[in-house]
Short mmCIF file of C-alpha atoms in Angstrom, two decimals:
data_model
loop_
_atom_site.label_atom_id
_atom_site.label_comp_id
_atom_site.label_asym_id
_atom_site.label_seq_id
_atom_site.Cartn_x
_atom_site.Cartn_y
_atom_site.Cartn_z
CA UNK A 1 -37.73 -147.39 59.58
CA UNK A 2 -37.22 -144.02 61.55
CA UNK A 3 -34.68 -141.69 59.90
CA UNK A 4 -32.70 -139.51 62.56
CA UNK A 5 -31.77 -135.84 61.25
CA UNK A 6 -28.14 -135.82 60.94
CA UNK A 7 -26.23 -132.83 61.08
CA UNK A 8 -24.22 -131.95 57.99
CA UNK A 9 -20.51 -132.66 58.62
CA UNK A 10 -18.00 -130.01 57.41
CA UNK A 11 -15.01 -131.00 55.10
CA UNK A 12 -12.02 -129.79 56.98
CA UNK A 13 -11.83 -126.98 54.01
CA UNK A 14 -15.37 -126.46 55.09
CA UNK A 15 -14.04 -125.54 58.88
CA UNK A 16 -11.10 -123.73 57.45
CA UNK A 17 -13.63 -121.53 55.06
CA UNK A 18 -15.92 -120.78 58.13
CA UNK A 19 -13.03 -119.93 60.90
CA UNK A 20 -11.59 -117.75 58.08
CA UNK A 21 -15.24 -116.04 57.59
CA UNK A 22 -15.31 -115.49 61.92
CA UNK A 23 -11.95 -113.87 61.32
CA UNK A 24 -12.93 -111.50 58.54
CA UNK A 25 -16.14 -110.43 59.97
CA UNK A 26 -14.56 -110.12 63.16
CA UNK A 27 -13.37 -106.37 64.79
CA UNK A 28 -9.69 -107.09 65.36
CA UNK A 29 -7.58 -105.46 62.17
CA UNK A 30 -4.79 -107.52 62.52
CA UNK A 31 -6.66 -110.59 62.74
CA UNK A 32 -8.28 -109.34 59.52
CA UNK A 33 -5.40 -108.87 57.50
CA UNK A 34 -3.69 -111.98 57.91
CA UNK A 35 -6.73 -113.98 57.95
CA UNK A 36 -6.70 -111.81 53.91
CA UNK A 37 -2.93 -112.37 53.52
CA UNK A 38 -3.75 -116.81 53.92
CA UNK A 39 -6.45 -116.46 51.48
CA UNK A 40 -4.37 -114.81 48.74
CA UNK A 41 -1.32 -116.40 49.27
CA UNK A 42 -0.94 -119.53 47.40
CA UNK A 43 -3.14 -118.30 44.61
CA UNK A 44 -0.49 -117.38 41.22
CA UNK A 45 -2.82 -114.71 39.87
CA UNK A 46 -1.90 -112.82 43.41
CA UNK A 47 1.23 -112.50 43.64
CA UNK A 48 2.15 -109.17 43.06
CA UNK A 49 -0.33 -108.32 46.00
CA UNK A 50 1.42 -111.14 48.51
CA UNK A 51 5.08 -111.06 47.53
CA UNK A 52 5.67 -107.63 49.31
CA UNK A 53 4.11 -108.30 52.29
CA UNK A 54 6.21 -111.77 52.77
CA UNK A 55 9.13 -109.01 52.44
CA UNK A 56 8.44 -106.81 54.98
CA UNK A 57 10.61 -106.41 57.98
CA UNK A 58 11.32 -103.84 60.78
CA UNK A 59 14.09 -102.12 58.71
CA UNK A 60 12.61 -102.45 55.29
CA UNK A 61 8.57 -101.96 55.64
CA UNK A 62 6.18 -103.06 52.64
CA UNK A 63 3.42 -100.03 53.05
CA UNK A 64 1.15 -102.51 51.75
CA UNK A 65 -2.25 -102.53 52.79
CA UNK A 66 -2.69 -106.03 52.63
CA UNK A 67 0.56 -105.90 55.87
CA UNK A 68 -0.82 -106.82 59.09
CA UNK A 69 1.35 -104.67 60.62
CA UNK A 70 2.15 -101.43 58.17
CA UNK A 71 -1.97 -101.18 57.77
CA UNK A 72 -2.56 -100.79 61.44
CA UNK A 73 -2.57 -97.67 62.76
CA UNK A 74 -1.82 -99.01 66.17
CA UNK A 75 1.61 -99.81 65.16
CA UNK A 76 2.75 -96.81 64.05
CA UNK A 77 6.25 -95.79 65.63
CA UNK A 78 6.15 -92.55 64.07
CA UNK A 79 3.49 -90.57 65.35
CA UNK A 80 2.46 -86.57 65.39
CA UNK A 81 4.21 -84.62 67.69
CA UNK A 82 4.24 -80.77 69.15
CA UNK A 83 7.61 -79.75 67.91
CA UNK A 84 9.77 -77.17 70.51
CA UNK A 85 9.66 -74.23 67.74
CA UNK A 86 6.00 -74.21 67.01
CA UNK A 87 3.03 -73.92 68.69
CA UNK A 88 -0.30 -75.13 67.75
CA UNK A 89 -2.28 -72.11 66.62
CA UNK A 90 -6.16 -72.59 67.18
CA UNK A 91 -8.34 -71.68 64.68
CA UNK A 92 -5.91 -72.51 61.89
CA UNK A 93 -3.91 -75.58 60.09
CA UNK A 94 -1.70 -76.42 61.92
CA UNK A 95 0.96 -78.85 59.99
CA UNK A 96 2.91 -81.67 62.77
CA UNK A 97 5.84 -83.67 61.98
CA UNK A 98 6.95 -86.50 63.88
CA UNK A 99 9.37 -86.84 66.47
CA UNK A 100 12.40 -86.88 64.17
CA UNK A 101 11.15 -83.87 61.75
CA UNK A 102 11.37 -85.96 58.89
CA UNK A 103 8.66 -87.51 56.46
CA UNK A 104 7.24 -90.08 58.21
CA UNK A 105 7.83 -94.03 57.17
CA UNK A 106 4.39 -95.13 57.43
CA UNK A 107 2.52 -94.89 54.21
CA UNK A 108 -0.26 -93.42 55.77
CA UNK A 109 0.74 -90.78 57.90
CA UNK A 110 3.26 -89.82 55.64
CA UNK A 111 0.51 -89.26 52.94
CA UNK A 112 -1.21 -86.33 55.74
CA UNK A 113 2.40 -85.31 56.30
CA UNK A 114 2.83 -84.24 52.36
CA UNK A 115 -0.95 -83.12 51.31
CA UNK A 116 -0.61 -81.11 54.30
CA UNK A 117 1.81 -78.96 53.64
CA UNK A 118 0.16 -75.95 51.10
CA UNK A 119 -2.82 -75.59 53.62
CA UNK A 120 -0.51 -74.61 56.99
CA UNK A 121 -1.23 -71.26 58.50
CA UNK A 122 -4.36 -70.86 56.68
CA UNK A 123 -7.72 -70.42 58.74
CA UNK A 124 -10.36 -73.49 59.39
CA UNK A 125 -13.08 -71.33 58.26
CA UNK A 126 -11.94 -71.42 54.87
CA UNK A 127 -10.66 -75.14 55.00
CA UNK A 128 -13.41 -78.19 54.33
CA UNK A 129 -13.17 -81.74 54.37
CA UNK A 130 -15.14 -83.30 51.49
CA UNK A 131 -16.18 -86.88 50.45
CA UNK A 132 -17.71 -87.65 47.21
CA UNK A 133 -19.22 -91.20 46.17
CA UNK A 134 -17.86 -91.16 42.99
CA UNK A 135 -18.69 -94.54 40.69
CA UNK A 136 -19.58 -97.83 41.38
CA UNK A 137 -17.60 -100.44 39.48
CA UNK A 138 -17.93 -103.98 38.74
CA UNK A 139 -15.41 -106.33 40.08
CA UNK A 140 -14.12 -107.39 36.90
CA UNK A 141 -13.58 -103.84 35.92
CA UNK A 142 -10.87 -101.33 35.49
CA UNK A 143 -10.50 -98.63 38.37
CA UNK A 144 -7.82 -97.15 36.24
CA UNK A 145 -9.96 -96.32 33.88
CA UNK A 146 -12.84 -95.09 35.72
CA UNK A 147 -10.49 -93.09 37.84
CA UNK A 148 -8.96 -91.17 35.19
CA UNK A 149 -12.57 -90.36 34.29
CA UNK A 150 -13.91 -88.82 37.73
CA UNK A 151 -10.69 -87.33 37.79
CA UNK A 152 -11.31 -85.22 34.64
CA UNK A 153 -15.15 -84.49 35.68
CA UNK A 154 -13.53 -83.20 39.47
CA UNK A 155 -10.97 -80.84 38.14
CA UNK A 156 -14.56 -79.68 36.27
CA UNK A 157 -16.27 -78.56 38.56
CA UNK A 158 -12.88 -77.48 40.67
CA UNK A 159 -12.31 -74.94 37.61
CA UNK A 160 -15.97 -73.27 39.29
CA UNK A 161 -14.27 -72.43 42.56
CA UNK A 162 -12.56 -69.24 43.51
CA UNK A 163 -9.44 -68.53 42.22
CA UNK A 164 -6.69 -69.27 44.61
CA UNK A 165 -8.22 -72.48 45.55
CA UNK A 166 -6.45 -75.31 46.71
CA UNK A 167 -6.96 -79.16 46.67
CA UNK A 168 -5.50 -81.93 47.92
CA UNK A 169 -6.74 -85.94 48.05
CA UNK A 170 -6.64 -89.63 47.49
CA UNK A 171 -9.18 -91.63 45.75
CA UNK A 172 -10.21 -95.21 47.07
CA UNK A 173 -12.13 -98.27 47.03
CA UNK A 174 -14.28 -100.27 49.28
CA UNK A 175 -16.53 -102.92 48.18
CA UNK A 176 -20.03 -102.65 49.02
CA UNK A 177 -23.04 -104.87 48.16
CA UNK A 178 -25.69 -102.97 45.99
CA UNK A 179 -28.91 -103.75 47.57
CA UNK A 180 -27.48 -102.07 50.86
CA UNK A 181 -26.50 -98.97 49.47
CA UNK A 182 -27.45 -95.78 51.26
CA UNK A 183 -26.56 -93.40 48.52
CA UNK A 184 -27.91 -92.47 44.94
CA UNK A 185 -25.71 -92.01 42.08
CA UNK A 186 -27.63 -89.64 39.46
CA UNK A 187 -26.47 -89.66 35.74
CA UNK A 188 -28.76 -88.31 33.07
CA UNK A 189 -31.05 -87.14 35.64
CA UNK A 190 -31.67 -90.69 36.28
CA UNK A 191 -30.60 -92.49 39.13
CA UNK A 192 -28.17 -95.26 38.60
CA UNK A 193 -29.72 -98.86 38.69
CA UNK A 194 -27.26 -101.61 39.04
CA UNK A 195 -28.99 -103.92 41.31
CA UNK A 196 -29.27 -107.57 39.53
CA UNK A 197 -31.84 -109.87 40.10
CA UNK A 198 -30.36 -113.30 39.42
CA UNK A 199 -27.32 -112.01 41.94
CA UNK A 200 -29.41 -111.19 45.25
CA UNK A 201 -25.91 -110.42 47.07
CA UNK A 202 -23.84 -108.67 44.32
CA UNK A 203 -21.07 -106.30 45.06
CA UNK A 204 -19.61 -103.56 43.19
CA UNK A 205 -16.17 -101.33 43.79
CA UNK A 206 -17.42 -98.31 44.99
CA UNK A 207 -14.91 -95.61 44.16
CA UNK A 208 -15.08 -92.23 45.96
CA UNK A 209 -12.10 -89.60 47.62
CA UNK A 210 -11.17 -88.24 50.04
CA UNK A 211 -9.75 -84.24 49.98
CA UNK A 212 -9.30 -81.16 51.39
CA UNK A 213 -10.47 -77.66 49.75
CA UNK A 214 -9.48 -74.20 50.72
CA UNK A 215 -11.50 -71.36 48.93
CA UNK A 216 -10.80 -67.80 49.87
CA UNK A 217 -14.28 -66.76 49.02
CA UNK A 218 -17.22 -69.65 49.02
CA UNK A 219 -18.62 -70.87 52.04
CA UNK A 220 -19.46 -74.61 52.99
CA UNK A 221 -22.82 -74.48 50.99
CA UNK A 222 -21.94 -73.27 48.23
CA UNK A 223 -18.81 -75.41 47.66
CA UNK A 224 -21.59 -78.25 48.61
CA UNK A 225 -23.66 -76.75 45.27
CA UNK A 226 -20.90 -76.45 42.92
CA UNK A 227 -19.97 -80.47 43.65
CA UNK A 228 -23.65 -81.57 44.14
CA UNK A 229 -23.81 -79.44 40.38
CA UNK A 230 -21.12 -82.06 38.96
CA UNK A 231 -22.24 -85.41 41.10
CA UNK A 232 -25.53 -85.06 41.74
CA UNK A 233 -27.71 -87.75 43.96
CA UNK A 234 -29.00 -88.31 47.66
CA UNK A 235 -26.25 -88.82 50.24
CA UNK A 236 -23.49 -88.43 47.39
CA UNK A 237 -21.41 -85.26 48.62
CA UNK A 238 -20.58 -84.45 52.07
CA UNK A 239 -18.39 -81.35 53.29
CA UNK A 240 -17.56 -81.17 56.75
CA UNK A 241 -15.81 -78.57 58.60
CA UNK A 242 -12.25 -79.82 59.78
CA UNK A 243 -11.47 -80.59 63.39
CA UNK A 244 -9.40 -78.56 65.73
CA UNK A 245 -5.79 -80.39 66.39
CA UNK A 246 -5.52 -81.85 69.78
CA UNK A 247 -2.49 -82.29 71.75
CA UNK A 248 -2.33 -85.16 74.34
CA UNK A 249 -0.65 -85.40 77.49
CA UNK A 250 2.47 -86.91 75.90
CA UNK A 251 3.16 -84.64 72.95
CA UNK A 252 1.41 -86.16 70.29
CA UNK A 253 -1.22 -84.06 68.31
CA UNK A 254 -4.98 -85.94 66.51
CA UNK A 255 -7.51 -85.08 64.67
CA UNK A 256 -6.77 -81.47 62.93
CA UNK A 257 -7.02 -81.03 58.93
CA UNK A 258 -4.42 -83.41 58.97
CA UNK A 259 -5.51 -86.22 60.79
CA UNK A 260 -8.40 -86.18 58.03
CA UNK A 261 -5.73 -86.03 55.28
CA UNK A 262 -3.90 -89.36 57.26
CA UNK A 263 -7.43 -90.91 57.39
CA UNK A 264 -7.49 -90.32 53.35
CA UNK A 265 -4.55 -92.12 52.86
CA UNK A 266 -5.96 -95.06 54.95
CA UNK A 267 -6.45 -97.44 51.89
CA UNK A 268 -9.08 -99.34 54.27
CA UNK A 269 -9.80 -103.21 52.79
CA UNK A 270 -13.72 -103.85 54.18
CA UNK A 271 -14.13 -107.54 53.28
CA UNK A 272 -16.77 -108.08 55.91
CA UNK A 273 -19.59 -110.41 53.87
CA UNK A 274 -20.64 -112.89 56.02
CA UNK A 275 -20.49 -116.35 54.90
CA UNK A 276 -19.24 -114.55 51.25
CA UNK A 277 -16.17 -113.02 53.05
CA UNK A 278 -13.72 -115.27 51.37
CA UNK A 279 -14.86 -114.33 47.88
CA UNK A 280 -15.03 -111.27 48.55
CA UNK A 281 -11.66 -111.07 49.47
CA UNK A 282 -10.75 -112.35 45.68
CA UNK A 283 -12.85 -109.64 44.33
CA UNK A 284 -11.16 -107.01 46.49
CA UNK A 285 -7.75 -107.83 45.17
CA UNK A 286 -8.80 -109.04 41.81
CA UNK A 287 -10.20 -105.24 40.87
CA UNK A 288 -7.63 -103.72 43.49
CA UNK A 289 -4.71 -105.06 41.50
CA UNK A 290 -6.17 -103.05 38.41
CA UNK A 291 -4.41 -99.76 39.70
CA UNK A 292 -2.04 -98.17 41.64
CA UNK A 293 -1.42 -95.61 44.46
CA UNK A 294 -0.02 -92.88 41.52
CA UNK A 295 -3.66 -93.76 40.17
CA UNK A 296 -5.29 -92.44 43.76
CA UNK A 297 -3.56 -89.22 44.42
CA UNK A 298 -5.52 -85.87 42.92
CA UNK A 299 -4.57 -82.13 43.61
CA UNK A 300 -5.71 -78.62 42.06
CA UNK A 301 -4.50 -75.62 42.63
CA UNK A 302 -1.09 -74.31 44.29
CA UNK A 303 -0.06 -72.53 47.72
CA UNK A 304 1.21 -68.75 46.67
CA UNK A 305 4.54 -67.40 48.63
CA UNK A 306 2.68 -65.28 50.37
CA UNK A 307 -1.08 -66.19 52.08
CA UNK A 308 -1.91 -62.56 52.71
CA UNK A 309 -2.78 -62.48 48.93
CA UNK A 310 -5.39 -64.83 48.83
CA UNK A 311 -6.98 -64.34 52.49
CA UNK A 312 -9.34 -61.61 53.13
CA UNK A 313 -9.28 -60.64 57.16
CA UNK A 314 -12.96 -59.29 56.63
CA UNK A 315 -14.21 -62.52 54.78
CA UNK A 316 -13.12 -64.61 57.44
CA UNK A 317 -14.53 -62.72 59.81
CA UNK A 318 -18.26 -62.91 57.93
CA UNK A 319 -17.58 -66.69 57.37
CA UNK A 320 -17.35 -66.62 61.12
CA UNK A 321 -20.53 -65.09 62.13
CA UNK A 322 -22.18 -67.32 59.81
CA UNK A 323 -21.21 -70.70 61.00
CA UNK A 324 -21.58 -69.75 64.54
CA UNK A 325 -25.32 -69.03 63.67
CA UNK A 326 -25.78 -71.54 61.86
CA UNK A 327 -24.33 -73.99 64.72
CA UNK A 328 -26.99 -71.76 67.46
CA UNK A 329 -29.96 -73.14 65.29
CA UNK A 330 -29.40 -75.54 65.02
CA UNK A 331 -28.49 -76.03 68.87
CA UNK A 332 -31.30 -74.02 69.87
CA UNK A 333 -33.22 -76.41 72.02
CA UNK A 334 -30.43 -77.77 73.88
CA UNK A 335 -29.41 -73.64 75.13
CA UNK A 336 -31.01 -72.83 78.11
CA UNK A 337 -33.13 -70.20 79.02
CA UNK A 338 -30.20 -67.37 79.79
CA UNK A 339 -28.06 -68.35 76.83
CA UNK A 340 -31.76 -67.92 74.58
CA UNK A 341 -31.87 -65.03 76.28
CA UNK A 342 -28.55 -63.39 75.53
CA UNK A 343 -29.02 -64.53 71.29
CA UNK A 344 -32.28 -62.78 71.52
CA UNK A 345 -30.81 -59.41 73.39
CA UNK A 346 -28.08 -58.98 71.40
CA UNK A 347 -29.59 -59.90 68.08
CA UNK A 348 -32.18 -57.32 69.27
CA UNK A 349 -30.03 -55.03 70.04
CA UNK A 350 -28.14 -55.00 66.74
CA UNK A 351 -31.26 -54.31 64.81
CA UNK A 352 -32.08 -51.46 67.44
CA UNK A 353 -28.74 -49.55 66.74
CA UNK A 354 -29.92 -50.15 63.22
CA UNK A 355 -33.58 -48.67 63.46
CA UNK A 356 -31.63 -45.84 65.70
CA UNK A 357 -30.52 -44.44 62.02
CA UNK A 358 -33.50 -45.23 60.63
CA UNK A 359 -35.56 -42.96 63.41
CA UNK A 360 -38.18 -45.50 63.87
CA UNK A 361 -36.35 -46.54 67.54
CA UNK A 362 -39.80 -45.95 69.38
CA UNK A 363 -41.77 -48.40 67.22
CA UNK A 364 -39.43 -50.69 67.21
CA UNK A 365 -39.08 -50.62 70.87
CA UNK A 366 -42.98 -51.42 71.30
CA UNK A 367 -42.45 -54.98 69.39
CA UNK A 368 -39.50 -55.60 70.85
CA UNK A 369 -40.73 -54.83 74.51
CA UNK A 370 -43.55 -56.93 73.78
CA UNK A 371 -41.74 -60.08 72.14
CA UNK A 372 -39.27 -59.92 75.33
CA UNK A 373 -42.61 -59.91 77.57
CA UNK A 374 -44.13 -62.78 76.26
CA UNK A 375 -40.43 -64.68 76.06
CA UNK A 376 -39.88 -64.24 79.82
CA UNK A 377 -43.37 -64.96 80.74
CA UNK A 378 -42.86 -68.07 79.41
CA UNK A 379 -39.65 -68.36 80.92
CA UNK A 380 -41.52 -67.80 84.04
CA UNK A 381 -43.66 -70.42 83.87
CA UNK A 382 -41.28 -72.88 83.69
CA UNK A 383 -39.48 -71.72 86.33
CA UNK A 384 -41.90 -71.17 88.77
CA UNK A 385 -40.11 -72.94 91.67
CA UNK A 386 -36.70 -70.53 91.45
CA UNK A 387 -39.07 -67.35 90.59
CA UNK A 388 -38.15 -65.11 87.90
CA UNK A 389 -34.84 -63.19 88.09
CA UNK A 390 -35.70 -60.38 85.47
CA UNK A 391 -38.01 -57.38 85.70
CA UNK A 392 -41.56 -56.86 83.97
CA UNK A 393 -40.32 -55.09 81.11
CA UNK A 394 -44.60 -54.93 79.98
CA UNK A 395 -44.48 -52.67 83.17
CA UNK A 396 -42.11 -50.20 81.61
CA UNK A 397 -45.40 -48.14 80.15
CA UNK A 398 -46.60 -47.01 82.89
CA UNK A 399 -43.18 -46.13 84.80
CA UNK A 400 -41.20 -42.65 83.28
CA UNK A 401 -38.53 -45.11 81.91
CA UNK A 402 -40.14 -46.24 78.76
CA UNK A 403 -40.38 -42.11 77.84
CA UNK A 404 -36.71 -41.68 78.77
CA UNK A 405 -35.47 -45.07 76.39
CA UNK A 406 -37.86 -43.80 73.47
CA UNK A 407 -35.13 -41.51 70.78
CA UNK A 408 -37.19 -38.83 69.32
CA UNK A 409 -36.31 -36.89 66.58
CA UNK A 410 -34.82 -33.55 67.10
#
């Protein structure tokens, strides 16, 4: 007797399970959340998490994160804007309010609105944005708890920045699966093993924050070393330098020290597991529900009346230099030949006022006659089809010029 393969038919729970999966894994947020909001709802031990959001309404929002609509940035009515008595001032924080001048409704931008606020006026230079992996936690666990813990070893290794430092931040959760971690979490000098080989998909709460940092004094590296000091481990820390604000065509200002501090306050829910999505959802909101949004918020430090104190004009200024060379090496291949060019000059020419004082002028001008030489030769060479647009300077030996540049002693 031949047996025909039969395909395996799908309980009607079955389809429901799988179109709820598509949903979850797909890109649209709204689709996401209430796809999250069916799966919870219905279930006792949930509650507190679904009642809100079957509350919410245009006058009276929920803020929840598990809201379709107050999650979504997309539908927020109360945006940035460029208000008439203040201009955006580049190359500092700039702090926006929205069109009414009030605190904003929306949970998140209302959380960049207040965090904001102590770091206004002050320059960029001195301002990073900083993420730190902090724990991974299981998802029976207690974020409370480990919370409260990070929070004590932060303000430890806060207490090693300059005085006058400020600090401002949420702490959050996102659940991640622990074979596909890209980051190392050290303890002991050991790295952290928590991979489990009877669970060859398990997933942890990885906690981490989000904050700002103004130091009058340390630069990006050395903030890095302090917090790399306290939570060491490969791709663990990152400090960024903050974006310039940008104002649109219609008013409303992005990006900006703030729109990192609104990103912070995001509370994202990434549930996207594949065929696990649905469970995953339940271990979201089952370790989720084990704090609360006065257990996210952290802060060090406090603004004094008057900024002048704490910023230096001429350590600013150094700050300055440094980043921009940093950011021309590490651009240096993609400058063309002129902008090389102009670096190497006026580098050149700094240390040639220098050896001026020193009185060693003419042998410095032999290397650096020569090093120019071979620069534009090559230059040259790959230019061949324009021709060359600078003189010889090897030719300057035999000409009375080279005599008349050289400073001799008197």
């Amino acid at each position: 007797m031949v047996v025909r393969n039969q395909k395996t038919r799908l309980s009607i729970e079955g389809i429901r399970d799988s179109h709820r999966c598509e949903q979850l894994t797909s890109k649209g947020l709204k689709n996401q959340k209430e796809t999250i909001f069916h799966i919870l709802d219905g279930r006792p031990e949930y509650a507190t998490l679904v009642d809100p959001v079957k509350k919410c309404t245009p006058r009276h929002r929920c803020n929840s994160k598990f809201c379709p609509h107050c999650s979504n940035p997309r539908n927020r009515t109360s945006k940035r804007h460029v208000q008439k008595d203040h201009q955006i001032t580049k190359g500092a924080c700039n702090g926006t309010s929205t069109s009414l001048g009030a605190l904003s409704s929306n949970y998140q931008v209302r959380g960049g609105q207040t965090m904001i606020a102590p770091f206004v006026g002050l320059p960029l230079i001195l301002l990073h944005c900083i993420t730190i992996n902090l724990a991974l936690e299981a998802v029976d666990g207690d974020l409370k708890e480990v919370s409260d813990e990070m929070r004590r070893r932060l303000r430890r290794a806060m207490s090693k920045l300059s005085d006058g430092h400020i600090v401002r931040g949420k702490l959050d959760m996102a659940l991640k699966a622990v074979d596909d971690l890209t980051f190392e979490i050290i303890e002991l000098d050991k790295v952290v093993d928590h991979s489990d080989p009877d669970a060859p998909s398990k997933r942890m709460g990885m906690l981490h924050i989000h904050f700002a940092l103004f130091d009058p004094w340390l630069s990006a590296d050395a903030i890095r070393a302090i917090l790399v000091d306290e939570f060491p481990g490969k791709k663990r820390v990152c400090v960024r330098a903050p974006y310039e604000d940008v104002v649109h065509a219609d008013g409303t200002v992005t990006h900006g020290l703030q729109g990192f501090l609104e990103y912070a306050s995001l509370e994202k829910v990434e549930v996207s597991f594949g065929r696990d999505s649905i469970q995953a959802v339940l271990e979201f909101a089952k370790l989720d529900m084990t704090w609360n949004r006065r257990n996210r918020t952290f802060s060090s430090g406090k603004r004094p009346d008057d900024i002048n104190t704490i910023v230096d004009p001429d350590r600013v200024k150094e700050l300055e230099i440094e980043r921009f060379k940093e950011k021309t090496k590490k651009n240096w291949t993609k400058l063309t030949y002129a902008e090389r060019f102009l670096h190497i000059w006026i580098s050149d020419a700094k240390m040639a006022m220098k050896t001026v004082k020193e009185r060693t002028f003419a042998s410095y001008l032999d290397g650096f006659i020569d090093r120019l030489s071979l620069y534009l030769s090559n230059w040259s060479q790959n230019k061949r089809a324009g021709g060359s647009m600078f003189i010889g300077f090897s030719r300057l030996r035999s000409t009375g010029l080279y005599g008349r540049l050289v400073v001799q002693r008197e």
